[in-house]
PDB file of C-alpha atoms and ligand atoms in Angstrom:
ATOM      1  CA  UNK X 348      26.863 -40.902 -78.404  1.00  0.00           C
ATOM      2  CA  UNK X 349      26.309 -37.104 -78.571  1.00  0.00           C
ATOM      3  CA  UNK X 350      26.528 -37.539 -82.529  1.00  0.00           C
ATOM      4  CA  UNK X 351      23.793 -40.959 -82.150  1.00  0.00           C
ATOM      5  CA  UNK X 352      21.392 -38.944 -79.688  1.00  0.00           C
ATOM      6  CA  UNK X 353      21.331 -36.151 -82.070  1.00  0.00           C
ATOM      7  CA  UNK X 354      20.405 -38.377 -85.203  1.00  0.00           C
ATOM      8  CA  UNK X 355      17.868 -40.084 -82.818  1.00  0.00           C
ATOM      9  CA  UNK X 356      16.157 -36.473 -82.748  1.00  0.00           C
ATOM     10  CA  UNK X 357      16.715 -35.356 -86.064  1.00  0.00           C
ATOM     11  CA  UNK X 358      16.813 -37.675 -88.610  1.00  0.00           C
ATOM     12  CA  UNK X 359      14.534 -39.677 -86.732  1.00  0.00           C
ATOM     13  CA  UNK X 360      15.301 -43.437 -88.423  1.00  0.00           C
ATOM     14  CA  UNK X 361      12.669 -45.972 -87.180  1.00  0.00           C
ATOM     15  CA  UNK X 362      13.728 -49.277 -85.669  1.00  0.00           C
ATOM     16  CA  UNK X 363      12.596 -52.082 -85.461  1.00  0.00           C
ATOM     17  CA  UNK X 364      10.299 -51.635 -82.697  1.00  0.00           C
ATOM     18  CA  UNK X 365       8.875 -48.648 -84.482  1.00  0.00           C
ATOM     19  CA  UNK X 366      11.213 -46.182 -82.695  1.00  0.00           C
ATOM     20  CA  UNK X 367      13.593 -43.637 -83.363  1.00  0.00           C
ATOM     21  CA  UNK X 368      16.322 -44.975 -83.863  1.00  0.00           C
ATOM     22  CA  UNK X 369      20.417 -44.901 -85.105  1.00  0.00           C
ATOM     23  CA  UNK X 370      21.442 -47.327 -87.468  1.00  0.00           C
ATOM     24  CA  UNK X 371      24.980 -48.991 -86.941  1.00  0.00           C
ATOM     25  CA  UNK X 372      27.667 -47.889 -89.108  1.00  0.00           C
ATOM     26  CA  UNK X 373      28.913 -50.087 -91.885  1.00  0.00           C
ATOM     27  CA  UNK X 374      26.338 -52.663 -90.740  1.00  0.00           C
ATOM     28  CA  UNK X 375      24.755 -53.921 -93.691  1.00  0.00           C
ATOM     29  CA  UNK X 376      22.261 -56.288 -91.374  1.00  0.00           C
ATOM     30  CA  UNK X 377      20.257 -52.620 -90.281  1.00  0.00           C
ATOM     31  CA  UNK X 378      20.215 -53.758 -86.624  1.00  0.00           C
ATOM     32  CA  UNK X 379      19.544 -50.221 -85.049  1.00  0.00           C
ATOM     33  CA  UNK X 380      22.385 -49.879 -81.931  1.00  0.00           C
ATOM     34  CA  UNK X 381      20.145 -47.438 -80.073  1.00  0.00           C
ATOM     35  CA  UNK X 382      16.370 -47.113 -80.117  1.00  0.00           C
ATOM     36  CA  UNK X 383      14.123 -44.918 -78.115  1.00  0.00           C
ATOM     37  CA  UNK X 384      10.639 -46.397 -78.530  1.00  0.00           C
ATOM     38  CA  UNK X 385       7.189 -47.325 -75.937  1.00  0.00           C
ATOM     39  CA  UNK X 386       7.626 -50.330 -73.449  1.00  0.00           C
ATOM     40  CA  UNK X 387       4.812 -51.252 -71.457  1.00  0.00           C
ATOM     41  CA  UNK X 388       2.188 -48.841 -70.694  1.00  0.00           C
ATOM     42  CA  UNK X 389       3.581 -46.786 -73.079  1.00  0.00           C
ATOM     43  CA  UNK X 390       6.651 -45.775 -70.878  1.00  0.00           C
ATOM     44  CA  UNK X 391       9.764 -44.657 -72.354  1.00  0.00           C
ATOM     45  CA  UNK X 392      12.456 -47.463 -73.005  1.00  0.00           C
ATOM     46  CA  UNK X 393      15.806 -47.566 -74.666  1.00  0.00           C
ATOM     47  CA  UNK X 394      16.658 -50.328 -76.766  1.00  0.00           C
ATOM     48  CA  UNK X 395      20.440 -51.662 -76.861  1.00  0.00           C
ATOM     49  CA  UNK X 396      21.488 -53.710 -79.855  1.00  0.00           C
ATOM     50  CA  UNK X 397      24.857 -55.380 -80.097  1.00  0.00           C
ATOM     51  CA  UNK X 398      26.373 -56.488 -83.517  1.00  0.00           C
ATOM     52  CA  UNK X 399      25.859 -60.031 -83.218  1.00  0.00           C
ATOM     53  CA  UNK X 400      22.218 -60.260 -81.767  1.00  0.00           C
ATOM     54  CA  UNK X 401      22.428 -59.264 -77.738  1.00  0.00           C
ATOM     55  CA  UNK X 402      20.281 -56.571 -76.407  1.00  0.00           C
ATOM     56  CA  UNK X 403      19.549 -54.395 -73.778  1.00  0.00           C
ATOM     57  CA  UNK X 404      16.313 -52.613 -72.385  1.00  0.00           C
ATOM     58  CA  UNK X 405      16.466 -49.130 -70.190  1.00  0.00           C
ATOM     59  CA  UNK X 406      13.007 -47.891 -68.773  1.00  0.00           C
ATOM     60  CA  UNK X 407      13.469 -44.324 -68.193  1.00  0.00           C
ATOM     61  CA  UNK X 408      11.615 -44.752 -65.221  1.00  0.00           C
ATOM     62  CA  UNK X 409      13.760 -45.878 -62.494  1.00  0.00           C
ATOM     63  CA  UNK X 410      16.535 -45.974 -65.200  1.00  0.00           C
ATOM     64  CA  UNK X 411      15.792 -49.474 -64.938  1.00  0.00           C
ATOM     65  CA  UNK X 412      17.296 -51.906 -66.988  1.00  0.00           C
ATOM     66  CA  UNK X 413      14.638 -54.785 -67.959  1.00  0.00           C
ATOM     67  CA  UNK X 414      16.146 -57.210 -70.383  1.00  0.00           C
ATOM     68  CA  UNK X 415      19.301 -58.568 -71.314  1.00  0.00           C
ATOM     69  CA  UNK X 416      19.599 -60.926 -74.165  1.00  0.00           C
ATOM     70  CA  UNK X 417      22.922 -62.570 -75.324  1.00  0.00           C
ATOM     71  CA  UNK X 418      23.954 -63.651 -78.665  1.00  0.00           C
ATOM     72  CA  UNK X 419      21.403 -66.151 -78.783  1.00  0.00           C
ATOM     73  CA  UNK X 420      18.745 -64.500 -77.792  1.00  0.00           C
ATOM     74  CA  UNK X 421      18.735 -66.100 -74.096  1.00  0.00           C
ATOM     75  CA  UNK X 422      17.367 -63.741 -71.501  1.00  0.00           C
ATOM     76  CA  UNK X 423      19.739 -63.298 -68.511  1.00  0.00           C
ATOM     77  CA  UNK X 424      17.601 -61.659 -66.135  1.00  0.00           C
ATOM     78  CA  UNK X 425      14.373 -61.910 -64.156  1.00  0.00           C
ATOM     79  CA  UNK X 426      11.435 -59.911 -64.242  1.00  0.00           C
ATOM     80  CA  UNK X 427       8.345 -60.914 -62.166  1.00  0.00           C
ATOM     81  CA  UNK X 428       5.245 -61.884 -64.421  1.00  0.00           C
ATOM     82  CA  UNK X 429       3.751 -59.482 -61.696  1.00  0.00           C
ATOM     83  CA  UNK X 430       5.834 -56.598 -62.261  1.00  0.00           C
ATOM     84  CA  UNK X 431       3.777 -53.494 -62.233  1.00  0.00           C
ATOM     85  CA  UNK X 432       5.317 -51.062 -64.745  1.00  0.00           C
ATOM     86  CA  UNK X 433       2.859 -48.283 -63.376  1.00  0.00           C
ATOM     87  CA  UNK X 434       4.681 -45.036 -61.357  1.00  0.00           C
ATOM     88  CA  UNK X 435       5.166 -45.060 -58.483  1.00  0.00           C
ATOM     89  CA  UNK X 436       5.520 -48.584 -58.385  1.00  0.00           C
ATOM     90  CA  UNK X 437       9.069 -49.499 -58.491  1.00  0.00           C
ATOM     91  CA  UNK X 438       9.383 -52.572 -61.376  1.00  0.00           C
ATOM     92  CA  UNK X 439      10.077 -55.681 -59.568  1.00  0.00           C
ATOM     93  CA  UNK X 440      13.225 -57.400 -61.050  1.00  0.00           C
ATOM     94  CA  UNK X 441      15.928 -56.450 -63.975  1.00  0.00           C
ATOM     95  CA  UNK X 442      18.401 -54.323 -62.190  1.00  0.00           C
ATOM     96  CA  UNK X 443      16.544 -51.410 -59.761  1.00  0.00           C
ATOM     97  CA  UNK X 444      19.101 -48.741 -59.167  1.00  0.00           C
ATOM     98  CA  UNK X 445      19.295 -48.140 -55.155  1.00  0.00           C
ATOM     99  CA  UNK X 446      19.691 -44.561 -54.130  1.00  0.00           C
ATOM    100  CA  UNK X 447      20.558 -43.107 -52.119  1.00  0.00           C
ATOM    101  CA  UNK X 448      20.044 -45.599 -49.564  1.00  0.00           C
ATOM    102  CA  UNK X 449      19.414 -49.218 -49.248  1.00  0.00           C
ATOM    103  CA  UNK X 450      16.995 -51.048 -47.943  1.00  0.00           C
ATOM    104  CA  UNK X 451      15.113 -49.698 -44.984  1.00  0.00           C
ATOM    105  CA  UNK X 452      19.133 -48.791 -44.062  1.00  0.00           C
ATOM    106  CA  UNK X 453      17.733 -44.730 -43.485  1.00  0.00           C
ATOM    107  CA  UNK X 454      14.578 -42.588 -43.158  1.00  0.00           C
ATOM    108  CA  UNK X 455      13.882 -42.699 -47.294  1.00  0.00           C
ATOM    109  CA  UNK X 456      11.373 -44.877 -48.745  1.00  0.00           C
ATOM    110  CA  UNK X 457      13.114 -48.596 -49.140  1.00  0.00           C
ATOM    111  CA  UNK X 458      15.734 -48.908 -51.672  1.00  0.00           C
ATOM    112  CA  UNK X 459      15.527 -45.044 -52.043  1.00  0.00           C
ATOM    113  CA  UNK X 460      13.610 -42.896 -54.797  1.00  0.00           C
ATOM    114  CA  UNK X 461      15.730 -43.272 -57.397  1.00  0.00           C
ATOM    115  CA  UNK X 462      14.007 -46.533 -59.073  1.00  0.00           C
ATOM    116  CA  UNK X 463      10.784 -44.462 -58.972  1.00  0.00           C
ATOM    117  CA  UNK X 464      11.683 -41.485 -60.805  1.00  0.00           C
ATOM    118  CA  UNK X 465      11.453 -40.505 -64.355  1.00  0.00           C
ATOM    119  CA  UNK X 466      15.574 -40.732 -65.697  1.00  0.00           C
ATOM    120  CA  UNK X 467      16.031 -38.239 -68.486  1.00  0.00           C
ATOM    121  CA  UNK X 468      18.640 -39.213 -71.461  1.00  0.00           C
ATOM    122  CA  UNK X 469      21.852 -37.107 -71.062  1.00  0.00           C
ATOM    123  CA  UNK X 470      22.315 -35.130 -74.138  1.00  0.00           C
ATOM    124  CA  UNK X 471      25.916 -34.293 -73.014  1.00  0.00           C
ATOM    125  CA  UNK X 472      27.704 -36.484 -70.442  1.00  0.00           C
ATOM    126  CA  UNK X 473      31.267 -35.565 -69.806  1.00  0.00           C
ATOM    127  CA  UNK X 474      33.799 -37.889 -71.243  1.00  0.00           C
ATOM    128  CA  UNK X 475      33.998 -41.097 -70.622  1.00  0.00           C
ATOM    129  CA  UNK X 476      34.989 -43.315 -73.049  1.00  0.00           C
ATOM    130  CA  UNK X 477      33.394 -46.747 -74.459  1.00  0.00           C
ATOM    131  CA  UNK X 478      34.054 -49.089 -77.048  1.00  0.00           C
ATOM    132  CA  UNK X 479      30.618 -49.697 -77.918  1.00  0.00           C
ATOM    133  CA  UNK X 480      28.293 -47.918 -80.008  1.00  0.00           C
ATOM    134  CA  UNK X 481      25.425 -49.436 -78.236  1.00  0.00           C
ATOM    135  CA  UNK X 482      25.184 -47.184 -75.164  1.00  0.00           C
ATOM    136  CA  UNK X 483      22.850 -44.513 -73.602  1.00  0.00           C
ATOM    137  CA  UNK X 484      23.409 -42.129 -71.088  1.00  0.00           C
ATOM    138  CA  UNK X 485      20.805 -41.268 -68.317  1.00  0.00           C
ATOM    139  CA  UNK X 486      20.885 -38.408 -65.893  1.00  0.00           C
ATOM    140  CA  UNK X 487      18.677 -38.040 -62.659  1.00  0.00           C
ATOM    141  CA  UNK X 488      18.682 -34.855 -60.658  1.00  0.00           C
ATOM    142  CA  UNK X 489      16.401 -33.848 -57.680  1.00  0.00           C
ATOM    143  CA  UNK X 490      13.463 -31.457 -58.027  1.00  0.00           C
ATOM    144  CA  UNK X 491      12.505 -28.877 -55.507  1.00  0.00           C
ATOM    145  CA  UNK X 492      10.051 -31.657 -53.953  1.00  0.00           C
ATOM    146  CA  UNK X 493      12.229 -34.264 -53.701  1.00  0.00           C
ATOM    147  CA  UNK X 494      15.123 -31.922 -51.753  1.00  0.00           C
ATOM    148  CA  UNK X 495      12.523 -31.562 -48.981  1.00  0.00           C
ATOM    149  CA  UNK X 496      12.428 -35.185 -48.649  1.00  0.00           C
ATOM    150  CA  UNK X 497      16.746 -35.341 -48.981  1.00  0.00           C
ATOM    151  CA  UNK X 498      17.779 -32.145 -49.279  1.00  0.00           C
ATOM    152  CA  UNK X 499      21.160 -32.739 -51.222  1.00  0.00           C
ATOM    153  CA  UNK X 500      21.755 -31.495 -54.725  1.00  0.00           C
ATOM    154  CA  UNK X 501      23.236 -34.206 -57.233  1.00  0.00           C
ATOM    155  CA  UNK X 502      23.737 -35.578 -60.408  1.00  0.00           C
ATOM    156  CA  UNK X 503      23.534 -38.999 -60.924  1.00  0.00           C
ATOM    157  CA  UNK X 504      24.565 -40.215 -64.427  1.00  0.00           C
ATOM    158  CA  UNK X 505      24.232 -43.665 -65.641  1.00  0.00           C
ATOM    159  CA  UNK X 506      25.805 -45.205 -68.753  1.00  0.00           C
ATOM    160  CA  UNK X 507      24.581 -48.582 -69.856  1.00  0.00           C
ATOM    161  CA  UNK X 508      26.654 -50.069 -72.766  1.00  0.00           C
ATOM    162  CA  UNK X 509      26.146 -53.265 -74.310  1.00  0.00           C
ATOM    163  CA  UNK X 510      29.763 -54.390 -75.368  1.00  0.00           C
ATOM    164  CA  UNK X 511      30.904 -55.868 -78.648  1.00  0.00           C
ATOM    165  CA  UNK X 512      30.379 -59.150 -76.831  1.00  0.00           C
ATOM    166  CA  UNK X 513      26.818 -58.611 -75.271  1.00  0.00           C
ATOM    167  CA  UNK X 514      28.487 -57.955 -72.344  1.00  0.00           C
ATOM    168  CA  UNK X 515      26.164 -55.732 -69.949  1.00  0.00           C
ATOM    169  CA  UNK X 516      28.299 -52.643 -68.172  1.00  0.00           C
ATOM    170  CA  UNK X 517      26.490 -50.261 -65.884  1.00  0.00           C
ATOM    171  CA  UNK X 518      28.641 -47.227 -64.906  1.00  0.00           C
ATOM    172  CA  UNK X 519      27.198 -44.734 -62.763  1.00  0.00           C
ATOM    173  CA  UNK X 520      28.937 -41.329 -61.685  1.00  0.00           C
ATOM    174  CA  UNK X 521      27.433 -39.322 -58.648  1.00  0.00           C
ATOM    175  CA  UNK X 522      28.200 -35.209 -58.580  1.00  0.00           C
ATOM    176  CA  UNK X 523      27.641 -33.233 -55.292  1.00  0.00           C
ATOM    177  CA  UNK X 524      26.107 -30.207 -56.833  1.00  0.00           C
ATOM    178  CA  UNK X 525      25.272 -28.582 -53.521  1.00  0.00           C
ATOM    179  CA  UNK X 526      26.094 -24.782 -53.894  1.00  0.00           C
ATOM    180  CA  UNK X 527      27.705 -24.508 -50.308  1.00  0.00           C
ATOM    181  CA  UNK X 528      29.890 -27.903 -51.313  1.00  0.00           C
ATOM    182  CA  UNK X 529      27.931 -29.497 -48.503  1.00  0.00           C
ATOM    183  CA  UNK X 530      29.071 -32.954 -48.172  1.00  0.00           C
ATOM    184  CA  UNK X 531      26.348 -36.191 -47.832  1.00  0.00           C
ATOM    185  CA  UNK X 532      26.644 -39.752 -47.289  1.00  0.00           C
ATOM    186  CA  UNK X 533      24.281 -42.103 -49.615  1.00  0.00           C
ATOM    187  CA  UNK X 534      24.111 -46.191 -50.060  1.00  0.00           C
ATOM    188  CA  UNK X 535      24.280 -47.257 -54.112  1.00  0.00           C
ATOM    189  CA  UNK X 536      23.371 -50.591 -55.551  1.00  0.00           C
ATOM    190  CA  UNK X 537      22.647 -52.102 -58.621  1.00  0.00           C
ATOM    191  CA  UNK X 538      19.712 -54.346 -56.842  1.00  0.00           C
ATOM    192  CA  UNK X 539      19.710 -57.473 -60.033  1.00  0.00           C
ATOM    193  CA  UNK X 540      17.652 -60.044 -60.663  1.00  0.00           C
ATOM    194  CA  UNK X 541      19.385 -62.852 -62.448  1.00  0.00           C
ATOM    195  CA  UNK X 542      17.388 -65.318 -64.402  1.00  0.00           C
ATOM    196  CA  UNK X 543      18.427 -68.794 -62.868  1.00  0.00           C
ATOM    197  CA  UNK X 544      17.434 -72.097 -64.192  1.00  0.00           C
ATOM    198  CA  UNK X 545      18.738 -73.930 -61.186  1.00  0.00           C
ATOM    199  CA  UNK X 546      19.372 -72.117 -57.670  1.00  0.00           C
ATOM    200  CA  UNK X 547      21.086 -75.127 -56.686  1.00  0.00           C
ATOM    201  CA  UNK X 548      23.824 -74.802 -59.498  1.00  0.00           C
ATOM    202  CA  UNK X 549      24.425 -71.441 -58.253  1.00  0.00           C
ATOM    203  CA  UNK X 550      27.670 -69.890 -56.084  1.00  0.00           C
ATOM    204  CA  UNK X 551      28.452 -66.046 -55.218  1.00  0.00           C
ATOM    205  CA  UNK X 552      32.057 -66.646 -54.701  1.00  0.00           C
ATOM    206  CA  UNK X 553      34.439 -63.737 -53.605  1.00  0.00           C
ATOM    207  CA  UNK X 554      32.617 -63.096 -50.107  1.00  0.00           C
ATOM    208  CA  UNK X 555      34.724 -64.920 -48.095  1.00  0.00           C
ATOM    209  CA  UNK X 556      35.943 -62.581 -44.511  1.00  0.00           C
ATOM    210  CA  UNK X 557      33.051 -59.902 -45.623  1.00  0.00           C
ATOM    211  CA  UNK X 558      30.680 -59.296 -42.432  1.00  0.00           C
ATOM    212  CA  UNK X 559      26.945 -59.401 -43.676  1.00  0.00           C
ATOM    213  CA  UNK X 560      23.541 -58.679 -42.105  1.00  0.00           C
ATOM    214  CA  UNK X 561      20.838 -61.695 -42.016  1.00  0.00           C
ATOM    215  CA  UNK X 562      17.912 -60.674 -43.029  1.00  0.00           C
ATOM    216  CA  UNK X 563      16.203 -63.218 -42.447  1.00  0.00           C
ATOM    217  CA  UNK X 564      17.667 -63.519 -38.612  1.00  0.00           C
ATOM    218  CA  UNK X 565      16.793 -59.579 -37.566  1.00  0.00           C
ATOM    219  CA  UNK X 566      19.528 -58.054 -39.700  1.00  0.00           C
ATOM    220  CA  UNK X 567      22.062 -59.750 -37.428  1.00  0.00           C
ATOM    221  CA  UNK X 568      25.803 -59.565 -38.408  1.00  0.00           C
ATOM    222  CA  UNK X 569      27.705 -62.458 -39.141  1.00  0.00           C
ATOM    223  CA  UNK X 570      30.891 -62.800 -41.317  1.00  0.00           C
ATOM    224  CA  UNK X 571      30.999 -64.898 -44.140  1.00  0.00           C
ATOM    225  CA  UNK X 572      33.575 -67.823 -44.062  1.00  0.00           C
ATOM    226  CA  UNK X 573      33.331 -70.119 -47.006  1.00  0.00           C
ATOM    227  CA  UNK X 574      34.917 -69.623 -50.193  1.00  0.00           C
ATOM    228  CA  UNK X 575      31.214 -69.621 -52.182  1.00  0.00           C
ATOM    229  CA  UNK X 576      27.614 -69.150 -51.130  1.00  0.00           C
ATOM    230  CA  UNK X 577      25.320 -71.620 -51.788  1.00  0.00           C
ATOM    231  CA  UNK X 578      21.123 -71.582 -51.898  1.00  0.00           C
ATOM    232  CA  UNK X 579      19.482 -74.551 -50.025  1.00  0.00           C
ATOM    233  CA  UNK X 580      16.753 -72.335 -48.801  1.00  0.00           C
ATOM    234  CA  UNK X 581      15.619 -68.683 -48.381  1.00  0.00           C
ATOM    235  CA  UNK X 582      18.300 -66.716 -48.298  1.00  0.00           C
ATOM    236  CA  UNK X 583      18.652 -63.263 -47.910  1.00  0.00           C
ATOM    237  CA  UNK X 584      21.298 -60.889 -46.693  1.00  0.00           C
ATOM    238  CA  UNK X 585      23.784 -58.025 -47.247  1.00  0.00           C
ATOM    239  CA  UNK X 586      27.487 -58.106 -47.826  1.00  0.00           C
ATOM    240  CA  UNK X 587      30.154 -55.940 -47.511  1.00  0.00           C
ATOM    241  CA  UNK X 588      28.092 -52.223 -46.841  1.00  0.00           C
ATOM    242  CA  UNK X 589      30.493 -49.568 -47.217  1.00  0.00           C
ATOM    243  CA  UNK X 590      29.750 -45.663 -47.400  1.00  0.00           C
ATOM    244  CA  UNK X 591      30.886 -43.110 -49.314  1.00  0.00           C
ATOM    245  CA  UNK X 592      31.602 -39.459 -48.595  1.00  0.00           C
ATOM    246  CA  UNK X 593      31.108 -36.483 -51.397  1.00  0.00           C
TER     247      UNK X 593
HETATM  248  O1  LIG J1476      10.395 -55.436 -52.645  1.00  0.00           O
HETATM  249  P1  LIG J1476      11.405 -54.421 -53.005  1.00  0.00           P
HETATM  250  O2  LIG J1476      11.205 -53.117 -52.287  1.00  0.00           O
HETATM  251  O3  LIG J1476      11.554 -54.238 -54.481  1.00  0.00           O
HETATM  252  O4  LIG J1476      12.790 -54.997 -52.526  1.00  0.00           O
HETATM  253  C1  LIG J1476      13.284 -56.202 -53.024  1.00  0.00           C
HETATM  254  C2  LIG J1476      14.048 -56.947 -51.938  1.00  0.00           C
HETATM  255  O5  LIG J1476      15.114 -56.142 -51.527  1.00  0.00           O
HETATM  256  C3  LIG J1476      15.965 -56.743 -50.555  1.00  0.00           C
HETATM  257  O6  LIG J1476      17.033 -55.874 -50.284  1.00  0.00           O
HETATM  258  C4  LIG J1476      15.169 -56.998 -49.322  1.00  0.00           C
HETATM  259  O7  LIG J1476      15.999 -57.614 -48.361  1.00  0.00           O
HETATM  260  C5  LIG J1476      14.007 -57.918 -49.664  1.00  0.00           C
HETATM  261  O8  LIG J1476      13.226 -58.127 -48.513  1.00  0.00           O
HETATM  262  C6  LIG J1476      13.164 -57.300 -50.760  1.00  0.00           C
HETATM  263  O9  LIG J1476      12.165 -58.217 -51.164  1.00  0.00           O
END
């Protein structure tokens, strides 16, 4: 990736969307693999392409991932005709990153800040290995402002890679980079919006014994006890909250 961000800069290809962009290796189609180009508003976006016609899109701002397209070109998730792609409006749908807390779960702003910051790409992420060449790297850490508000010091790096086989993988790393080693406690999610032609077609399955707070019924705690959860109405709810130490 180091080798595709720095052709990106200096060579400077253009994509199809009229971006700079890498071309993939011993493609002869000329689908570009990674392209930095303008989404709406003229915001910064990253453009995934796989070999055989999936896709990706990465707003830096939020480090928001907007669109996911497979093979045939069918978009997997939701964004809100009503999504306001205007800081320091979080955009409503695709997958918001949560962080470092969730919900109204802590004194932040809901879901945290990190959906409403600018991401910056990550010229040089430690290892971490990938068998795609349709990847980018992001990298969020605090300014001066934002450690009066939380006053931790972090990295947060986020690698989304579109695999060989469109599939979507979000991996996200979290440093303590407090001087003093101080440790903190955040929440993380990967809030997503899947597109769904037919909520009552749809399980969650895997739940079964987690405890979970109803939202809709004053955050009470219940735990779940079927094998799959099923939509016949509103639903809304948390399961499974766990926190982590660094
Ligand atoms: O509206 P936001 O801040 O993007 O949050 C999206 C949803 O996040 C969920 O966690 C909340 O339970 C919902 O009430 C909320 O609508």
């Amino acid at each position: 990736m180091k080798e595709n961000l720095r052709q990106v800069r200096e060579r400077g290809g253009e994509g199809e969307g009229g971006g700079k962009g890498v071309r993939m290796a011993g493609s002869g189609s000329e689908r570009v693999a990674v392209e930095l180009c303008k989404g709406i508003n003229g915001l910064d976006k990253v453009v995934l392409r796989g070999p055989r016609g999936s896709s990706a899109e990465v707003y830096l701002y939020g480090g928001h991932v907007t669109s996911w397209r497979n093979d045939h070109g069918e978009e997997l998730l939701f964004v809100s005709s009503k999504a306001i792609f205007k800081p320091p409006k979080a955009i409503r749908g695709g997958i918001p990153i949560c962080f470092p807390q969730f919900g109204s779960h802590g004194s932040l702003e809901q879901h945290g800040f990190a959906r409403n910051k600018f991401w910056s790409i990550d010229t040089d992420p430690p290892p971490f290995p990938t068998n795609s060449k349709s990847f980018i790297d992001l990298i969020l850490k605090p300014s001066e402002e934002d450690m009066q508000k939380w006053p931790y010091s972090y990295e947060f790096r986020l690698r989304v890679a579109l695999g060989p086989g469109g599939d979507l993988m979000l991996t996200s790393r979290v440093r303590n980079t407090n001087a003093d080693g101080k440790p903190f406690t955040f929440a993380f999610a990967y809030h997503t919006y899947f597109s769904v032609s037919d909520i009552s077609e749809v399980r969650v399955e895997g739940l079964e014994t987690l405890d979970y707070l109803d939202n809709l019924q004053n955050k009470q705690r219940f735990t779940e006890q079927g094998d799959a959860l099923t939509f016949e109405s509103e639903w809304c709810g948390i399961h499974g909250i766990r926190r982590q130490r660094l």
